[in-house]
Amino acid sequence: LAVAGACAATWNWMLPRALPPGVDAVELAEMRLPSPRDPDEALERLVNGNQFFVSDYFEIGDKRRDQQHRVTLAESQNPFSLILGCADSRVSPELLFSAGLGDLFVVRVIGIIVDPRSFDVIGSIQYAVHELKIPLVMVFGHEQCGAVKAAIRVVQENIELPDAIDVVADSIRPIVEDVSKQAGNLVS
């Protein structure tokens, strides 16, 4: 198991358009291989998938999204990475990493706050690592996080937010207070 903070086979496929700069046909073919069980290979798959996304290359001809694969997934799953990310609707790990169905086990929670008392989040992570034998756990943050913005408002405006949002903001508060002492933008 590895924690990140981000084989070859012949496959018959046709490229609908030119590959983006910095991405070659071998990397595209590797995206179609079965789930890697090695943490380094899993991380490489995520990085390559993100290269496709950043290059606006969505036509990866992925058999991991077709009807036959969906039927196979109904029987069991074999994801190669757990993505712990924010619940923000703008950051979909499956799209950002050009992943197929069943490739990623995604746990999303506002502000990526994992409270030890939150058994649903902790249980999901433990299930993925212990039962599914996922080799890579990636904690996936993003810019302009609403939970961070809420915590900043709590500190700067000395306000209370509704119930559960206040608990999340309170978890982030110590970091906001420390960072507030430094120059620069608190949210980027």
PDB file of C-alpha atoms in Angstrom:
ATOM      1  CA  LEU A   1       0.000   0.000   0.000  1.00  0.00           C
ATOM      2  CA  ALA A   2       1.273   3.445  -0.868  1.00  0.00           C
ATOM      3  CA  VAL A   3      -0.169   6.834  -0.049  1.00  0.00           C
ATOM      4  CA  ALA A   4       0.197   9.721  -2.515  1.00  0.00           C
ATOM      5  CA  GLY A   5      -0.707  13.479  -1.802  1.00  0.00           C
ATOM      6  CA  ALA A   6      -1.032  12.269  -7.044  1.00  0.00           C
ATOM      7  CA  CYS A   7       3.053  -3.506 -17.957  1.00  0.00           C
ATOM      8  CA  ALA A   8       2.147  -3.392 -21.502  1.00  0.00           C
ATOM      9  CA  ALA A   9      -0.257  -5.416 -23.620  1.00  0.00           C
ATOM     10  CA  THR A  10      -1.634  -5.396 -27.105  1.00  0.00           C
ATOM     11  CA  TRP A  11      -5.119  -3.952 -27.430  1.00  0.00           C
ATOM     12  CA  ASN A  12      -6.997  -3.380 -30.646  1.00  0.00           C
ATOM     13  CA  TRP A  13      -8.216   0.191 -30.797  1.00  0.00           C
ATOM     14  CA  MET A  14      -8.208   3.159 -33.100  1.00  0.00           C
ATOM     15  CA  LEU A  15      -7.297   6.692 -32.162  1.00  0.00           C
ATOM     16  CA  PRO A  16     -10.064   9.118 -33.109  1.00  0.00           C
ATOM     17  CA  ARG A  17      -7.655  12.080 -33.190  1.00  0.00           C
ATOM     18  CA  ALA A  18      -4.004  12.927 -32.632  1.00  0.00           C
ATOM     19  CA  LEU A  19      -2.600  12.346 -29.185  1.00  0.00           C
ATOM     20  CA  PRO A  20      -1.889  15.444 -27.099  1.00  0.00           C
ATOM     21  CA  PRO A  21       1.712  16.659 -26.708  1.00  0.00           C
ATOM     22  CA  GLY A  22       3.626  14.664 -24.115  1.00  0.00           C
ATOM     23  CA  VAL A  23       1.320  11.624 -24.359  1.00  0.00           C
ATOM     24  CA  ASP A  24       2.253   8.670 -26.516  1.00  0.00           C
ATOM     25  CA  ALA A  25       0.410   5.613 -27.784  1.00  0.00           C
ATOM     26  CA  VAL A  26       2.054   3.368 -25.165  1.00  0.00           C
ATOM     27  CA  GLU A  27       0.620   5.492 -22.346  1.00  0.00           C
ATOM     28  CA  LEU A  28      -2.798   5.348 -23.973  1.00  0.00           C
ATOM     29  CA  ALA A  29      -2.581   1.552 -24.296  1.00  0.00           C
ATOM     30  CA  GLU A  30      -1.544   1.279 -20.627  1.00  0.00           C
ATOM     31  CA  MET A  31      -4.725   3.124 -19.627  1.00  0.00           C
ATOM     32  CA  ARG A  32      -6.685   0.148 -20.984  1.00  0.00           C
ATOM     33  CA  LEU A  33      -4.837  -2.557 -19.077  1.00  0.00           C
ATOM     34  CA  PRO A  34      -6.359  -4.342 -16.076  1.00  0.00           C
ATOM     35  CA  SER A  35      -6.086  -2.560 -12.741  1.00  0.00           C
ATOM     36  CA  PRO A  36      -2.492  -2.353 -11.527  1.00  0.00           C
ATOM     37  CA  ARG A  37      -1.824  -3.967  -8.142  1.00  0.00           C
ATOM     38  CA  ASP A  38       1.477  -2.154  -7.560  1.00  0.00           C
ATOM     39  CA  PRO A  39       1.321   1.316  -5.945  1.00  0.00           C
ATOM     40  CA  ASP A  40       3.872   2.824  -8.348  1.00  0.00           C
ATOM     41  CA  GLU A  41       1.979   1.534 -11.391  1.00  0.00           C
ATOM     42  CA  ALA A  42      -1.288   2.785  -9.876  1.00  0.00           C
ATOM     43  CA  LEU A  43       0.168   6.266  -9.375  1.00  0.00           C
ATOM     44  CA  GLU A  44       1.581   6.246 -12.916  1.00  0.00           C
ATOM     45  CA  ARG A  45      -1.870   5.340 -14.260  1.00  0.00           C
ATOM     46  CA  LEU A  46      -3.417   8.294 -12.378  1.00  0.00           C
ATOM     47  CA  VAL A  47      -0.729  10.716 -13.593  1.00  0.00           C
ATOM     48  CA  ASN A  48      -1.097   9.552 -17.208  1.00  0.00           C
ATOM     49  CA  GLY A  49      -4.882   9.769 -16.959  1.00  0.00           C
ATOM     50  CA  ASN A  50      -4.599  13.318 -15.674  1.00  0.00           C
ATOM     51  CA  GLN A  51      -2.345  14.186 -18.629  1.00  0.00           C
ATOM     52  CA  PHE A  52      -5.164  13.118 -20.951  1.00  0.00           C
ATOM     53  CA  PHE A  53      -7.655  15.254 -19.021  1.00  0.00           C
ATOM     54  CA  VAL A  54      -5.396  18.331 -18.928  1.00  0.00           C
ATOM     55  CA  SER A  55      -4.803  17.956 -22.675  1.00  0.00           C
ATOM     56  CA  ASP A  56      -8.586  17.827 -23.320  1.00  0.00           C
ATOM     57  CA  TYR A  57      -8.168  14.312 -24.710  1.00  0.00           C
ATOM     58  CA  PHE A  58     -11.321  12.447 -23.702  1.00  0.00           C
ATOM     59  CA  GLU A  59     -11.516  10.004 -26.595  1.00  0.00           C
ATOM     60  CA  ILE A  60      -9.505   7.210 -25.007  1.00  0.00           C
ATOM     61  CA  GLY A  61     -11.717   4.526 -26.570  1.00  0.00           C
ATOM     62  CA  ASP A  62     -12.155   2.988 -23.168  1.00  0.00           C
ATOM     63  CA  LYS A  63     -13.674  -0.494 -22.988  1.00  0.00           C
ATOM     64  CA  ARG A  64     -13.912  -0.013 -19.207  1.00  0.00           C
ATOM     65  CA  ARG A  65     -17.083   2.005 -19.720  1.00  0.00           C
ATOM     66  CA  ASP A  66     -19.015  -0.238 -22.104  1.00  0.00           C
ATOM     67  CA  GLN A  67     -21.974  -2.573 -21.439  1.00  0.00           C
ATOM     68  CA  GLN A  68     -19.868  -5.734 -21.197  1.00  0.00           C
ATOM     69  CA  HIS A  69     -17.627  -4.181 -18.556  1.00  0.00           C
ATOM     70  CA  ARG A  70     -20.634  -2.933 -16.573  1.00  0.00           C
ATOM     71  CA  VAL A  71     -22.013  -6.477 -16.482  1.00  0.00           C
ATOM     72  CA  THR A  72     -18.640  -7.763 -15.230  1.00  0.00           C
ATOM     73  CA  LEU A  73     -18.528  -5.075 -12.536  1.00  0.00           C
ATOM     74  CA  ALA A  74     -21.937  -6.132 -11.239  1.00  0.00           C
ATOM     75  CA  GLU A  75     -20.241  -9.310  -9.955  1.00  0.00           C
ATOM     76  CA  SER A  76     -17.173  -7.749  -8.315  1.00  0.00           C
ATOM     77  CA  GLN A  77     -14.941  -4.704  -8.242  1.00  0.00           C
ATOM     78  CA  ASN A  78     -11.172  -4.374  -8.492  1.00  0.00           C
ATOM     79  CA  PRO A  79     -10.228  -0.685  -8.184  1.00  0.00           C
ATOM     80  CA  PHE A  80      -6.534   0.213  -8.265  1.00  0.00           C
ATOM     81  CA  SER A  81      -6.716   3.420  -6.237  1.00  0.00           C
ATOM     82  CA  LEU A  82      -8.703   4.955  -3.419  1.00  0.00           C
ATOM     83  CA  ILE A  83      -9.243   8.668  -3.952  1.00  0.00           C
ATOM     84  CA  LEU A  84     -10.110  10.604  -0.809  1.00  0.00           C
ATOM     85  CA  GLY A  85     -11.392  13.900  -2.134  1.00  0.00           C
ATOM     86  CA  CYS A  86     -13.652  16.830  -1.532  1.00  0.00           C
ATOM     87  CA  ALA A  87     -17.384  16.580  -2.189  1.00  0.00           C
ATOM     88  CA  ASP A  88     -17.121  19.652  -4.459  1.00  0.00           C
ATOM     89  CA  SER A  89     -19.023  19.033  -7.690  1.00  0.00           C
ATOM     90  CA  ARG A  90     -16.261  20.607  -9.793  1.00  0.00           C
ATOM     91  CA  VAL A  91     -13.711  17.885  -9.024  1.00  0.00           C
ATOM     92  CA  SER A  92     -14.744  14.470 -10.325  1.00  0.00           C
ATOM     93  CA  PRO A  93     -11.814  12.063  -9.879  1.00  0.00           C
ATOM     94  CA  GLU A  94     -13.124   9.658 -12.518  1.00  0.00           C
ATOM     95  CA  LEU A  95     -12.930  12.402 -15.136  1.00  0.00           C
ATOM     96  CA  LEU A  96      -9.764  14.090 -13.856  1.00  0.00           C
ATOM     97  CA  PHE A  97      -7.871  10.788 -14.033  1.00  0.00           C
ATOM     98  CA  SER A  98      -9.545   9.471 -17.228  1.00  0.00           C
ATOM     99  CA  ALA A  99     -10.641   6.415 -15.282  1.00  0.00           C
ATOM    100  CA  GLY A 100     -13.024   3.694 -16.334  1.00  0.00           C
ATOM    101  CA  LEU A 101     -15.867   2.265 -14.279  1.00  0.00           C
ATOM    102  CA  GLY A 102     -14.509   0.276 -11.354  1.00  0.00           C
ATOM    103  CA  ASP A 103     -10.985   1.761 -11.566  1.00  0.00           C
ATOM    104  CA  LEU A 104     -11.292   4.108  -8.603  1.00  0.00           C
ATOM    105  CA  PHE A 105     -12.852   3.716  -5.164  1.00  0.00           C
ATOM    106  CA  VAL A 106     -13.846   7.300  -4.409  1.00  0.00           C
ATOM    107  CA  VAL A 107     -14.640   8.660  -0.950  1.00  0.00           C
ATOM    108  CA  ARG A 108     -15.785  12.268  -1.052  1.00  0.00           C
ATOM    109  CA  VAL A 109     -16.321  14.456   1.969  1.00  0.00           C
ATOM    110  CA  ILE A 110     -16.529  18.235   2.337  1.00  0.00           C
ATOM    111  CA  GLY A 111     -13.136  19.784   2.945  1.00  0.00           C
ATOM    112  CA  ILE A 112     -11.524  16.327   2.929  1.00  0.00           C
ATOM    113  CA  ILE A 113     -12.003  16.303   6.695  1.00  0.00           C
ATOM    114  CA  VAL A 114     -11.720  12.812   8.132  1.00  0.00           C
ATOM    115  CA  ASP A 115     -13.056  12.955  11.666  1.00  0.00           C
ATOM    116  CA  PRO A 116     -12.081   9.829  13.634  1.00  0.00           C
ATOM    117  CA  ARG A 117     -15.679   9.700  14.872  1.00  0.00           C
ATOM    118  CA  SER A 118     -16.948   9.575  11.279  1.00  0.00           C
ATOM    119  CA  PHE A 119     -17.266   5.809  10.934  1.00  0.00           C
ATOM    120  CA  ASP A 120     -18.766   6.004   7.440  1.00  0.00           C
ATOM    121  CA  VAL A 121     -15.662   7.720   6.021  1.00  0.00           C
ATOM    122  CA  ILE A 122     -13.144   5.734   8.095  1.00  0.00           C
ATOM    123  CA  GLY A 123     -15.042   2.509   7.361  1.00  0.00           C
ATOM    124  CA  SER A 124     -15.049   3.226   3.614  1.00  0.00           C
ATOM    125  CA  ILE A 125     -11.285   3.798   3.632  1.00  0.00           C
ATOM    126  CA  GLN A 126     -10.626   0.684   5.714  1.00  0.00           C
ATOM    127  CA  TYR A 127     -12.894  -1.413   3.488  1.00  0.00           C
ATOM    128  CA  ALA A 128     -11.066  -0.259   0.357  1.00  0.00           C
ATOM    129  CA  VAL A 129      -7.615  -0.967   1.777  1.00  0.00           C
ATOM    130  CA  HIS A 130      -8.298  -4.172   3.710  1.00  0.00           C
ATOM    131  CA  GLU A 131     -11.043  -5.875   1.716  1.00  0.00           C
ATOM    132  CA  LEU A 132     -10.424  -4.655  -1.838  1.00  0.00           C
ATOM    133  CA  LYS A 133      -6.614  -4.658  -1.383  1.00  0.00           C
ATOM    134  CA  ILE A 134      -6.248  -1.280  -3.080  1.00  0.00           C
ATOM    135  CA  PRO A 135      -2.523  -0.547  -3.456  1.00  0.00           C
ATOM    136  CA  LEU A 136      -2.711   3.280  -3.564  1.00  0.00           C
ATOM    137  CA  VAL A 137      -4.511   5.892  -1.474  1.00  0.00           C
ATOM    138  CA  MET A 138      -4.473   9.438  -2.830  1.00  0.00           C
ATOM    139  CA  VAL A 139      -5.708  12.434  -0.878  1.00  0.00           C
ATOM    140  CA  PHE A 140      -6.972  14.771  -3.555  1.00  0.00           C
ATOM    141  CA  GLY A 141      -7.422  18.472  -2.782  1.00  0.00           C
ATOM    142  CA  HIS A 142      -8.395  21.378  -4.995  1.00  0.00           C
ATOM    143  CA  GLU A 143      -8.390  25.162  -5.215  1.00  0.00           C
ATOM    144  CA  GLN A 144     -11.233  27.434  -4.079  1.00  0.00           C
ATOM    145  CA  CYS A 145     -12.567  24.908  -1.557  1.00  0.00           C
ATOM    146  CA  GLY A 146     -15.900  25.978  -0.076  1.00  0.00           C
ATOM    147  CA  ALA A 147     -15.131  24.349   3.288  1.00  0.00           C
ATOM    148  CA  VAL A 148     -11.886  26.299   3.555  1.00  0.00           C
ATOM    149  CA  LYS A 149     -13.695  29.495   2.576  1.00  0.00           C
ATOM    150  CA  ALA A 150     -16.269  28.822   5.299  1.00  0.00           C
ATOM    151  CA  ALA A 151     -13.519  28.307   7.887  1.00  0.00           C
ATOM    152  CA  ILE A 152     -11.905  31.587   6.802  1.00  0.00           C
ATOM    153  CA  ARG A 153     -15.231  33.378   7.293  1.00  0.00           C
ATOM    154  CA  VAL A 154     -15.554  31.842  10.762  1.00  0.00           C
ATOM    155  CA  VAL A 155     -12.100  33.142  11.724  1.00  0.00           C
ATOM    156  CA  GLN A 156     -12.246  36.560  10.015  1.00  0.00           C
ATOM    157  CA  GLU A 157     -15.886  37.428  10.705  1.00  0.00           C
ATOM    158  CA  ASN A 158     -16.248  35.529  13.988  1.00  0.00           C
ATOM    159  CA  ILE A 159     -19.474  33.874  12.843  1.00  0.00           C
ATOM    160  CA  GLU A 160     -21.130  30.545  13.495  1.00  0.00           C
ATOM    161  CA  LEU A 161     -22.340  28.395  10.641  1.00  0.00           C
ATOM    162  CA  PRO A 162     -25.244  25.938  10.697  1.00  0.00           C
ATOM    163  CA  ASP A 163     -24.638  22.740  12.688  1.00  0.00           C
ATOM    164  CA  ALA A 164     -22.549  20.270  10.676  1.00  0.00           C
ATOM    165  CA  ILE A 165     -20.932  22.958   8.501  1.00  0.00           C
ATOM    166  CA  ASP A 166     -19.719  24.649  11.681  1.00  0.00           C
ATOM    167  CA  VAL A 167     -18.142  21.350  12.835  1.00  0.00           C
ATOM    168  CA  VAL A 168     -16.262  21.052   9.525  1.00  0.00           C
ATOM    169  CA  ALA A 169     -15.164  24.702   9.624  1.00  0.00           C
ATOM    170  CA  ASP A 170     -14.074  24.288  13.235  1.00  0.00           C
ATOM    171  CA  SER A 171     -11.853  21.365  12.177  1.00  0.00           C
ATOM    172  CA  ILE A 172     -10.115  23.626   9.662  1.00  0.00           C
ATOM    173  CA  ARG A 173     -10.003  26.693  11.968  1.00  0.00           C
ATOM    174  CA  PRO A 174      -6.543  26.018  13.531  1.00  0.00           C
ATOM    175  CA  ILE A 175      -4.928  25.844  10.105  1.00  0.00           C
ATOM    176  CA  VAL A 176      -6.673  29.030   8.969  1.00  0.00           C
ATOM    177  CA  GLU A 177      -5.539  30.829  12.113  1.00  0.00           C
ATOM    178  CA  ASP A 178      -1.911  29.766  11.532  1.00  0.00           C
ATOM    179  CA  VAL A 179      -1.916  30.635   7.837  1.00  0.00           C
ATOM    180  CA  SER A 180      -3.658  33.979   8.499  1.00  0.00           C
ATOM    181  CA  LYS A 181      -0.448  35.169  10.155  1.00  0.00           C
ATOM    182  CA  GLN A 182       1.396  34.828   6.819  1.00  0.00           C
ATOM    183  CA  ALA A 183       1.271  37.104   3.797  1.00  0.00           C
ATOM    184  CA  GLY A 184      -0.751  36.068   0.766  1.00  0.00           C
ATOM    185  CA  ASN A 185      -4.154  34.855  -0.280  1.00  0.00           C
ATOM    186  CA  LEU A 186      -5.762  32.342   2.092  1.00  0.00           C
ATOM    187  CA  VAL A 187      -7.684  30.644  -0.722  1.00  0.00           C
ATOM    188  CA  SER A 188      -6.158  30.020  -4.105  1.00  0.00           C
TER     189      SER A 188
END
